[in-house]
Short mmCIF file of C-alpha atoms and ligand atoms in Angstrom, two decimals:
data_model
loop_
_atom_site.label_atom_id
_atom_site.label_comp_id
_atom_site.label_asym_id
_atom_site.label_seq_id
_atom_site.Cartn_x
_atom_site.Cartn_y
_atom_site.Cartn_z
CA MET N 154 2.87 -23.21 10.90
CA ILE N 155 5.36 -22.32 8.17
CA HIS N 156 2.93 -19.66 6.93
CA SER N 157 2.87 -17.83 10.23
CA LEU N 158 4.61 -14.48 10.32
CA ARG N 159 6.72 -15.64 13.26
CA SER N 160 8.21 -18.65 11.46
CA ARG N 161 8.79 -16.58 8.33
CA LEU N 162 10.71 -14.02 10.35
CA LEU N 163 12.69 -16.79 12.01
CA ILE N 164 13.57 -18.41 8.69
CA ALA N 165 14.56 -15.02 7.27
CA PHE N 166 16.83 -14.27 10.25
CA ALA N 167 18.43 -17.73 10.14
CA LEU N 168 19.03 -17.41 6.40
CA VAL N 169 20.62 -13.99 6.81
CA ILE N 170 22.94 -15.31 9.53
CA VAL N 171 23.94 -18.42 7.57
CA VAL N 172 24.58 -16.39 4.41
CA ALA N 173 26.57 -13.78 6.37
CA VAL N 174 28.68 -16.41 8.14
CA GLY N 175 29.21 -18.30 4.86
CA ALA N 176 30.33 -15.10 3.16
CA VAL N 177 32.74 -14.31 6.00
CA PHE N 178 34.09 -17.87 5.83
CA LEU N 179 34.68 -17.65 2.08
CA PHE N 180 36.21 -14.20 2.23
CA MET N 181 38.46 -15.11 5.12
CA GLY N 182 39.49 -18.34 3.39
CA GLN N 183 40.55 -16.42 0.29
CA SER N 184 42.51 -13.75 2.10
CA MET N 185 44.06 -16.25 4.52
CA ARG N 186 45.25 -18.39 1.67
CA ALA N 187 46.95 -15.40 0.04
CA GLU N 188 48.44 -14.37 3.37
CA VAL N 189 49.79 -17.85 4.13
CA GLN N 190 51.30 -18.03 0.66
CA ARG N 191 53.03 -14.71 1.08
CA PHE N 192 54.32 -15.74 4.49
CA GLN N 193 55.50 -19.07 3.12
CA GLY N 194 57.22 -17.24 0.26
CA ARG N 195 59.09 -14.99 2.65
CA ILE N 196 60.27 -17.93 4.78
CA GLU N 197 61.38 -19.76 1.65
CA GLU N 198 63.24 -16.71 0.45
CA ALA N 199 65.05 -16.36 3.78
CA ARG N 200 66.01 -20.04 3.83
CA LEU N 201 67.22 -19.94 0.25
CA GLY N 202 69.31 -16.88 0.99
CA LYS N 203 70.82 -18.60 3.96
CA MET N 204 71.52 -21.78 2.01
CA GLU N 205 73.11 -19.80 -0.79
CA LEU N 206 75.37 -18.07 1.68
CA GLU N 207 76.38 -21.40 3.20
CA LEU N 208 77.01 -22.86 -0.27
CA THR N 209 79.17 -19.91 -1.36
CA ARG N 210 81.14 -20.05 1.83
CA TYR N 211 81.65 -23.84 1.42
CA TYR N 212 82.76 -23.44 -2.21
CA PHE N 213 85.35 -20.83 -1.37
CA GLN N 214 86.73 -22.84 1.47
CA GLN N 215 86.88 -26.12 -0.48
CA LYS N 216 87.49 -24.56 -3.93
CA SER N 217 85.11 -27.24 -5.29
CA TRP N 218 81.68 -28.77 -4.62
CA GLU N 219 83.17 -32.00 -3.38
CA GLY N 220 81.74 -33.21 -0.07
CA ILE N 221 78.68 -30.90 -0.19
CA GLN N 222 76.19 -33.81 -0.47
CA PRO N 223 75.84 -34.59 3.33
CA PHE N 224 75.02 -30.92 4.08
CA VAL N 225 72.40 -30.76 1.34
CA ALA N 226 70.89 -34.09 2.49
CA GLN N 227 70.69 -32.71 6.03
CA TRP N 228 69.00 -29.46 4.91
CA GLY N 229 66.55 -31.49 2.84
CA ASN N 230 65.68 -33.57 5.86
CA PHE N 231 65.42 -30.61 8.08
CA TYR N 232 63.18 -28.45 5.83
CA GLU N 233 61.37 -31.38 4.22
CA TRP N 234 62.33 -30.09 0.81
CA ARG N 235 64.01 -31.73 -2.11
CA ILE N 236 67.16 -29.72 -2.69
CA ILE N 237 69.41 -30.11 -5.71
CA VAL N 238 72.64 -28.24 -6.31
CA THR N 239 74.31 -28.25 -9.73
CA ASP N 240 77.73 -26.91 -10.68
CA ALA N 241 78.30 -24.27 -13.36
CA ASP N 242 77.95 -27.01 -16.07
CA GLY N 243 74.53 -28.22 -14.86
CA LEU N 244 75.84 -31.45 -13.27
CA ALA N 245 74.11 -32.35 -10.00
CA VAL N 246 76.76 -32.10 -7.24
CA ALA N 247 74.22 -32.66 -4.47
CA ASP N 248 70.66 -34.05 -4.22
CA SER N 249 68.86 -34.30 -0.88
CA GLU N 250 67.36 -37.60 -2.10
CA GLY N 251 70.63 -38.72 -3.65
CA ALA N 252 69.11 -40.03 -6.92
CA LEU N 253 70.53 -37.42 -9.31
CA LEU N 254 73.98 -37.16 -7.83
CA GLY N 255 76.60 -36.98 -10.59
CA HIS N 256 73.97 -36.73 -13.35
CA PRO N 257 73.15 -33.71 -15.41
CA TYR N 258 70.00 -32.02 -14.11
CA GLU N 259 67.49 -30.49 -16.50
CA PRO N 260 64.72 -29.00 -14.40
CA ASP N 261 61.33 -27.66 -15.58
CA SER N 262 61.58 -24.48 -13.60
CA PRO N 263 64.63 -22.26 -13.27
CA GLY N 264 66.69 -22.50 -10.11
CA ARG N 265 68.50 -19.89 -8.12
CA PRO N 266 71.97 -19.06 -9.49
CA ILE N 267 74.63 -19.18 -6.78
CA THR N 268 76.63 -16.01 -7.30
CA THR N 269 79.46 -14.32 -5.46
CA PRO N 270 80.85 -10.82 -5.69
CA ARG N 271 84.28 -12.29 -6.49
CA THR N 272 83.39 -14.30 -9.61
CA PRO N 273 81.75 -12.80 -12.70
CA TYR N 274 79.65 -15.92 -13.38
CA PRO N 275 77.52 -18.16 -11.12
CA ILE N 276 79.39 -21.02 -9.46
CA GLY N 277 76.33 -23.26 -9.60
CA THR N 278 72.52 -23.38 -9.25
CA LEU N 279 70.27 -24.20 -6.33
CA TYR N 280 66.94 -25.92 -6.93
CA ILE N 281 64.24 -26.70 -4.49
CA SER N 282 61.09 -28.65 -5.31
CA SER N 283 57.99 -26.53 -4.86
CA GLU N 284 55.45 -29.39 -4.41
CA SER N 285 56.47 -30.06 -0.88
CA SER N 286 56.21 -26.42 0.06
CA ALA N 287 52.67 -26.20 -1.47
CA GLY N 288 51.77 -29.26 0.63
CA ALA N 289 52.91 -27.52 3.75
CA ASP N 290 51.02 -24.49 2.67
CA PHE N 291 47.77 -26.45 2.46
CA ALA N 292 48.34 -28.31 5.66
CA LEU N 293 48.77 -25.05 7.51
CA LEU N 294 45.72 -23.59 5.86
CA TYR N 295 43.69 -26.66 6.70
CA ILE N 296 44.52 -26.37 10.38
CA LEU N 297 43.69 -22.69 10.41
CA PHE N 298 40.49 -23.32 8.56
CA GLU N 299 39.42 -26.05 10.91
CA GLN N 300 39.92 -23.87 13.93
CA ILE N 301 38.27 -20.80 12.50
CA GLY N 302 35.45 -22.93 11.09
CA ARG N 303 34.74 -24.36 14.53
CA PHE N 304 34.77 -20.86 15.90
CA LEU N 305 32.38 -19.66 13.22
CA ILE N 306 29.96 -22.58 13.69
CA TRP N 307 29.71 -21.82 17.39
CA GLY N 308 29.28 -18.14 16.58
CA CYS N 309 26.60 -19.03 14.07
CA LEU N 310 24.75 -21.15 16.63
CA VAL N 311 24.86 -18.36 19.20
CA ALA N 312 23.66 -15.86 16.56
CA VAL N 313 20.76 -18.13 15.59
CA GLY N 314 19.86 -18.43 19.27
CA ILE N 315 19.84 -14.66 19.64
CA ALA N 316 17.84 -14.38 16.41
CA VAL N 317 15.21 -16.77 17.80
CA ALA N 318 14.90 -14.65 20.93
CA ILE N 319 14.69 -11.39 18.94
CA THR N 320 12.16 -12.93 16.56
CA PHE N 321 10.07 -14.03 19.49
CA PHE N 322 9.89 -10.56 21.01
CA LEU N 323 9.68 -8.73 17.71
CA SER N 324 6.92 -10.96 16.37
CA ARG N 325 4.99 -10.51 19.60
CA ARG N 326 5.14 -6.75 19.09
CA ILE N 327 4.26 -6.97 15.42
CA LEU N 328 1.58 -9.61 15.86
CA ALA N 329 -0.27 -7.94 18.73
CA PRO N 330 -1.98 -5.35 16.47
CA VAL N 331 -2.53 -7.98 13.75
CA LYS N 332 -4.28 -10.20 16.28
CA ALA N 333 -6.35 -7.27 17.53
CA LEU N 334 -7.35 -6.48 13.95
CA THR N 335 -8.23 -10.09 13.19
CA SER N 336 -10.48 -10.47 16.18
CA ALA N 337 -12.12 -7.07 15.58
CA ALA N 338 -12.70 -8.02 11.92
CA LYS N 339 -14.26 -11.33 13.01
CA ARG N 340 -16.64 -9.57 15.38
CA LEU N 341 -17.43 -6.98 12.73
CA GLY N 342 -18.17 -9.80 10.29
CA SER N 343 -20.63 -11.31 12.73
CA GLY N 344 -22.56 -8.04 12.91
CA ASP N 345 -21.00 -6.05 15.77
CA PHE N 346 -20.44 -2.75 13.96
CA SER N 347 -19.18 -0.94 17.05
CA GLN N 348 -15.80 -2.70 16.72
CA ARG N 349 -12.74 -0.42 16.65
CA VAL N 350 -9.05 -1.19 17.20
CA GLN N 351 -6.55 0.77 19.24
CA VAL N 352 -3.20 0.58 17.48
CA LYS N 353 -0.52 3.09 18.38
CA ASP N 354 1.83 1.99 15.58
CA ARG N 355 2.66 4.91 13.28
CA GLY N 356 3.69 2.71 10.36
CA GLU N 357 1.78 0.45 7.98
CA LEU N 358 -0.03 -1.38 10.78
CA GLY N 359 -1.27 1.90 12.23
CA GLU N 360 -2.51 2.86 8.79
CA LEU N 361 -4.20 -0.51 8.41
CA ALA N 362 -5.86 -0.04 11.80
CA SER N 363 -7.13 3.44 10.98
CA THR N 364 -8.40 2.17 7.60
CA PHE N 365 -10.16 -0.63 9.44
CA ASN N 366 -11.67 1.85 11.88
CA SER N 367 -12.95 4.12 9.17
CA MET N 368 -14.35 1.11 7.31
CA ALA N 369 -16.08 0.00 10.52
CA SER N 370 -17.58 3.47 11.05
CA ASN N 371 -18.78 3.55 7.43
CA LEU N 372 -20.41 0.16 7.91
CA GLU N 373 -21.92 1.28 11.18
CA ARG N 374 -23.30 4.43 9.55
CA ALA N 375 -24.68 2.42 6.61
CA GLU N 376 -26.32 -0.01 9.02
CA GLN N 377 -27.78 2.88 11.01
CA LEU N 378 -29.05 4.48 7.78
CA ARG N 379 -30.65 1.20 6.74
CA ARG N 380 -32.40 0.87 10.09
CA ASN N 381 -33.55 4.50 10.00
CA MET N 382 -34.75 4.03 6.44
CA VAL N 383 -36.90 1.06 7.39
CA ALA N 384 -38.30 2.93 10.39
CA ASP N 385 -38.92 6.08 8.31
CA VAL N 386 -40.64 4.17 5.53
CA ALA N 387 -42.87 2.34 8.00
CA HIS N 388 -43.69 5.66 9.64
CA GLU N 389 -44.48 7.37 6.32
CA LEU N 390 -46.68 4.51 5.13
CA ARG N 391 -48.59 4.30 8.39
CA THR N 392 -50.37 7.70 8.11
CA PRO N 393 -51.94 7.37 4.65
CA LEU N 394 -52.76 3.71 5.33
CA SER N 395 -54.50 4.48 8.60
CA ASN N 396 -56.37 7.30 6.85
CA VAL N 397 -57.59 4.82 4.22
CA ARG N 398 -58.57 2.34 6.90
CA GLY N 399 -60.35 5.11 8.88
CA TYR N 400 -62.43 6.06 5.83
CA LEU N 401 -63.26 2.43 5.06
CA GLU N 402 -64.27 1.70 8.66
CA ALA N 403 -66.40 4.83 8.80
CA VAL N 404 -68.15 3.81 5.57
CA HIS N 405 -68.59 0.30 6.95
CA ASP N 406 -70.10 1.62 10.19
CA GLY N 407 -72.37 3.92 8.22
CA VAL N 408 -70.78 7.08 9.77
CA ILE N 409 -69.99 8.49 6.32
CA LYS N 410 -71.53 7.75 2.97
CA PRO N 411 -69.49 6.17 0.16
CA ASP N 412 -70.14 9.18 -2.05
CA ALA N 413 -67.95 11.00 -4.56
CA ASP N 414 -66.20 13.06 -1.83
CA THR N 415 -65.22 9.98 0.15
CA ILE N 416 -63.91 8.29 -2.96
CA ARG N 417 -61.88 11.39 -3.86
CA SER N 418 -60.35 11.44 -0.39
CA LEU N 419 -59.51 7.75 -0.66
CA ASP N 420 -58.01 8.36 -4.10
CA GLU N 421 -55.85 11.19 -2.72
CA GLU N 422 -54.49 8.91 -0.02
CA ALA N 423 -53.83 6.19 -2.59
CA MET N 424 -52.03 8.78 -4.80
CA LEU N 425 -49.89 9.85 -1.87
CA LEU N 426 -48.99 6.22 -1.21
CA SER N 427 -48.09 5.50 -4.81
CA ARG N 428 -46.02 8.71 -5.04
CA LEU N 429 -44.20 7.73 -1.90
CA VAL N 430 -43.49 4.26 -3.26
CA ASN N 431 -42.25 5.69 -6.58
CA ASP N 432 -40.00 8.21 -4.84
CA LEU N 433 -38.63 5.52 -2.57
CA GLN N 434 -37.80 3.32 -5.52
CA GLU N 435 -36.04 6.19 -7.27
CA LEU N 436 -34.11 7.12 -4.14
CA GLY N 437 -33.17 3.49 -3.59
CA LEU N 438 -31.71 3.30 -7.09
CA ALA N 439 -29.89 6.62 -6.72
CA GLU N 440 -28.40 5.69 -3.35
CA ALA N 441 -27.22 2.34 -4.64
CA GLY N 442 -25.50 4.24 -7.49
CA GLU N 443 -27.59 2.34 -10.04
CA LEU N 444 -29.23 5.28 -11.75
CA LYS N 445 -28.33 4.95 -15.40
CA LEU N 446 -27.99 8.40 -16.91
CA ALA N 447 -28.58 8.83 -20.65
CA ARG N 448 -26.47 11.98 -20.95
CA GLN N 449 -26.17 14.13 -24.03
CA PRO N 450 -25.62 17.80 -24.80
CA GLU N 451 -28.83 19.68 -23.96
CA SER N 452 -29.90 23.30 -23.78
CA ILE N 453 -30.56 24.22 -20.14
CA THR N 454 -32.40 27.34 -21.37
CA GLU N 455 -34.99 25.14 -23.08
CA LEU N 456 -35.34 22.94 -20.03
CA ILE N 457 -35.95 25.91 -17.72
CA LYS N 458 -38.58 27.38 -20.08
CA GLN N 459 -40.36 24.03 -20.41
CA THR N 460 -40.49 23.55 -16.64
CA ALA N 461 -41.90 27.02 -16.12
CA ALA N 462 -44.55 26.35 -18.78
CA ILE N 463 -45.64 23.08 -17.12
CA ALA N 464 -46.07 24.84 -13.75
CA GLN N 465 -48.03 27.68 -15.36
CA ALA N 466 -51.49 26.54 -14.23
CA GLN N 467 -50.36 26.04 -10.61
CA VAL N 468 -48.61 29.42 -10.61
CA ALA N 469 -51.57 31.25 -12.07
CA ALA N 470 -53.94 29.76 -9.49
CA LYS N 471 -51.83 31.26 -6.68
CA GLU N 472 -51.28 34.55 -8.45
CA ILE N 473 -47.55 34.13 -8.30
CA SER N 474 -45.35 35.56 -11.03
CA VAL N 475 -42.48 33.54 -12.42
CA SER N 476 -39.68 35.46 -14.10
CA ILE N 477 -36.98 33.79 -16.14
CA ASP N 478 -33.71 35.66 -16.40
CA LEU N 479 -31.18 33.96 -18.69
CA PRO N 480 -28.07 35.17 -20.55
CA ASP N 481 -28.45 35.34 -24.35
CA LYS N 482 -26.12 32.50 -25.04
CA LEU N 483 -25.37 29.61 -22.71
CA PRO N 484 -23.24 26.58 -23.64
CA LEU N 485 -24.96 23.19 -23.83
CA VAL N 486 -24.81 21.00 -20.73
CA ASN N 487 -24.04 17.31 -20.57
CA ILE N 488 -27.10 15.90 -18.79
CA ASP N 489 -29.87 13.34 -18.76
CA ALA N 490 -32.62 15.85 -19.62
CA PRO N 491 -35.63 14.09 -17.96
CA ARG N 492 -33.66 13.78 -14.70
CA ILE N 493 -32.54 17.41 -14.54
CA SER N 494 -36.04 18.47 -15.58
CA GLN N 495 -37.29 16.48 -12.56
CA VAL N 496 -34.91 18.45 -10.31
CA LEU N 497 -36.09 21.76 -11.78
CA ARG N 498 -39.73 20.73 -11.42
CA ASN N 499 -39.20 19.77 -7.83
CA LEU N 500 -37.51 23.09 -6.97
CA LEU N 501 -40.21 25.08 -8.77
CA GLU N 502 -43.04 23.12 -7.10
CA ASN N 503 -41.46 23.66 -3.69
CA ALA N 504 -41.09 27.37 -4.41
CA VAL N 505 -44.74 27.61 -5.45
CA THR N 506 -45.90 25.64 -2.41
CA HIS N 507 -43.98 27.81 0.04
CA THR N 508 -44.63 31.19 -1.56
CA PHE N 509 -47.63 33.29 -0.54
CA GLN N 510 -50.18 34.65 -2.94
CA GLY N 511 -48.75 37.47 -5.03
CA GLY N 512 -45.16 36.35 -4.47
CA VAL N 513 -42.38 36.24 -7.04
CA ILE N 514 -40.31 33.28 -8.21
CA GLU N 515 -37.20 33.84 -10.29
CA MET N 516 -35.35 31.27 -12.37
CA THR N 517 -31.81 32.13 -13.47
CA ALA N 518 -28.78 30.42 -15.00
CA ARG N 519 -25.18 31.51 -15.40
CA GLU N 520 -21.89 30.06 -16.53
CA GLN N 521 -19.39 29.28 -13.80
CA ASP N 522 -16.07 27.60 -14.67
CA ASN N 523 -17.00 24.36 -16.41
CA TYR N 524 -20.51 24.34 -15.01
CA ILE N 525 -23.82 26.07 -15.46
CA GLU N 526 -25.38 27.15 -12.20
CA VAL N 527 -29.19 27.16 -12.18
CA ALA N 528 -31.06 28.92 -9.37
CA VAL N 529 -34.71 29.00 -8.33
CA SER N 530 -35.43 31.74 -5.79
CA ASP N 531 -38.68 32.76 -4.20
CA THR N 532 -40.08 35.45 -1.91
CA GLY N 533 -41.77 32.81 0.24
CA GLU N 534 -41.82 31.89 3.90
CA GLY N 535 -38.16 30.89 4.05
CA ILE N 536 -36.57 28.09 6.04
CA PRO N 537 -35.43 28.42 9.66
CA ALA N 538 -31.63 28.37 9.98
CA GLU N 539 -31.71 25.29 12.22
CA ASP N 540 -33.66 23.33 9.58
CA LEU N 541 -31.63 24.48 6.59
CA PRO N 542 -28.81 21.91 6.98
CA ASN N 543 -31.34 19.06 7.10
CA ILE N 544 -33.70 19.77 4.25
CA PHE N 545 -31.85 17.45 1.85
CA GLU N 546 -32.30 14.53 4.23
CA ARG N 547 -35.04 12.10 3.38
CA PHE N 548 -38.45 12.61 4.97
CA TYR N 549 -37.27 15.87 6.50
CA ARG N 550 -40.01 18.46 6.59
CA VAL N 551 -39.80 21.82 8.27
CA ASP N 552 -43.47 21.90 9.22
CA LYS N 553 -44.36 18.27 9.75
CA SER N 554 -48.17 18.52 9.77
CA ARG N 555 -48.62 21.17 7.11
CA ALA N 556 -46.08 19.69 4.72
CA ARG N 557 -47.83 16.35 4.71
CA ALA N 558 -51.06 18.09 3.91
CA THR N 559 -49.40 19.61 0.81
CA GLY N 560 -48.89 16.11 -0.50
CA GLY N 561 -45.07 16.06 -0.51
CA SER N 562 -43.35 12.80 0.28
CA GLY N 563 -40.46 14.57 2.00
CA LEU N 564 -38.15 12.91 -0.54
CA GLY N 565 -38.18 15.53 -3.29
CA LEU N 566 -35.00 17.39 -2.27
CA THR N 567 -33.21 14.16 -1.31
CA ILE N 568 -33.82 12.77 -4.78
CA ALA N 569 -32.88 16.11 -6.39
CA LYS N 570 -29.58 16.12 -4.49
CA ARG N 571 -28.77 12.56 -5.56
CA LEU N 572 -29.64 13.31 -9.19
CA VAL N 573 -27.47 16.43 -9.28
CA GLU N 574 -24.58 14.62 -7.58
CA THR N 575 -24.85 11.70 -10.01
CA HIS N 576 -24.32 14.30 -12.75
CA GLY N 577 -21.19 15.49 -10.93
CA GLY N 578 -22.78 18.74 -9.73
CA LYS N 579 -23.69 20.28 -6.39
CA ILE N 580 -26.95 21.55 -4.93
CA GLU N 581 -27.38 24.04 -2.10
CA ALA N 582 -29.90 26.29 -0.47
CA VAL N 583 -29.78 29.70 1.18
CA SER N 584 -32.81 31.05 2.94
CA GLU N 585 -33.99 33.75 5.26
CA ILE N 586 -37.11 33.28 7.27
CA GLY N 587 -39.91 35.56 6.07
CA LYS N 588 -37.92 36.75 3.04
CA GLY N 589 -37.56 33.72 0.85
CA SER N 590 -35.28 30.92 -0.28
CA CYS N 591 -32.88 30.32 -3.12
CA PHE N 592 -32.04 26.80 -4.30
CA SER N 593 -29.17 26.49 -6.76
CA PHE N 594 -27.47 23.55 -8.44
CA THR N 595 -24.71 23.03 -11.00
CA VAL N 596 -24.47 20.77 -14.04
CA PRO N 597 -21.36 20.25 -16.19
CA ILE N 598 -20.99 22.00 -19.55
CA ALA N 599 -20.81 19.60 -22.52
CA GLU N 600 -17.30 19.29 -24.02
P1 ADP Q 892 -41.60 17.77 0.31
O1 ADP Q 892 -42.06 16.63 -0.48
O2 ADP Q 892 -42.12 17.80 1.70
O3 ADP Q 892 -41.68 19.07 -0.41
P2 ADP Q 892 -38.79 18.15 -0.11
O4 ADP Q 892 -37.70 17.22 0.11
O5 ADP Q 892 -39.03 18.63 -1.50
O6 ADP Q 892 -40.08 17.47 0.52
O7 ADP Q 892 -38.54 19.39 0.83
C1 ADP Q 892 -38.19 19.20 2.17
C2 ADP Q 892 -38.66 20.33 3.02
O8 ADP Q 892 -37.92 21.50 2.74
C3 ADP Q 892 -40.09 20.76 2.78
O9 ADP Q 892 -40.92 19.99 3.56
C4 ADP Q 892 -40.07 22.19 3.20
O10 ADP Q 892 -40.29 22.30 4.58
C5 ADP Q 892 -38.72 22.67 2.89
N1 ADP Q 892 -38.64 23.44 1.63
C6 ADP Q 892 -38.29 23.00 0.42
N2 ADP Q 892 -38.31 23.99 -0.49
C7 ADP Q 892 -38.68 25.11 0.15
C8 ADP Q 892 -38.87 26.47 -0.22
N3 ADP Q 892 -38.68 26.89 -1.50
N4 ADP Q 892 -39.23 27.34 0.73
C9 ADP Q 892 -39.42 26.95 2.00
N5 ADP Q 892 -39.24 25.68 2.42
C10 ADP Q 892 -38.86 24.75 1.52
#
């Protein structure tokens, strides 16, 4: 319960109120004390002045201090002070408590000289004891404090009440989106990837909600991809497998003979299957980001020449010419050579496959910022504009039936894209139907 946001808010509010009220109490206490003291001081001053006047008047009427004691005793009673009056020699001529009367008085603190304009020296000294006045001071303060304190406690209680009400409404507003998020997250966790939350808040909670929503859509997309992948793989495996089974059944039924031709056909289907499985494994690794690249500075020029040499036999058979156009000096690139060679091979094979007899394939490379851009262009059949955005998707083939017959798994470009991207580069294709295609990719220059 104490961990809930609502109780935390409540505790925070209550603490703030208590601290604020406490601070006010302390501050007021301090300033009130000073104020009371100043007030007390002024009253004292006024009384002393009045007493002094009375004493001077008495002295000038009587010409001596004789008989002053009853007046002083009365004043002492009245003001609740101890009042002592001494003559010019320091002998106590009056004491409101009577004890010092007729004795010399040697006080700790100086008294108030009783002066007149007519005599050059004081005619005596007036002393009052300060303890009693401090007592009064505190008594007055205590009463004030008690009253204000009661006032403050009631105020504090009312404030806490209001705080509880505010917390209640505020926490309801704050907690509504949190609750919505919690329940959506629970449903998402149990496999309902269509969960989204509607939070209008423009602050942190709104940001949390939109992060949640984008996470949910990513998960949904990943789940959809996984399902598609399984369906695609099943679909791709079905054709070669049913071909194999068809051959075997036909042999079994005696429709065809198990001769060298049949075995070659079976072998081709088996090759297709094993290529598909290998490509799938590679793609799986690349998509999971687990492809370990052994990168080192390599010459892209060498790699392009090697790839062209490997494809020589295939190219010659189709009477296609391959031209390599490279600048004299290209910086080394930071790549995993076998992987980038695989990309190049794939692009070249595709170009050969889709180029008619007598066509031309050109391989070029050029420096561009911190990358080397490699391009493989052909004068082949080209790719329809509506298919162009999809060719890097797995199992995507422009001509479904014909492409399968060429032995491609439909994964070549998907794997090439992943490999290039794992190197930090980009791959793209431009094509015009009937004129040809150009595939280009970038790889980073070695430092
Ligand atoms: P496949 O194994 O079928 O070649 P890819 O992923 O390598 O699969 O290519 C996907 C599709 O893109 C091919 O089926 C083909 O239709 C098209 N394609 C790729 N390269 C070319 C090209 N140079 N010219 C025309 N079409 C191409």
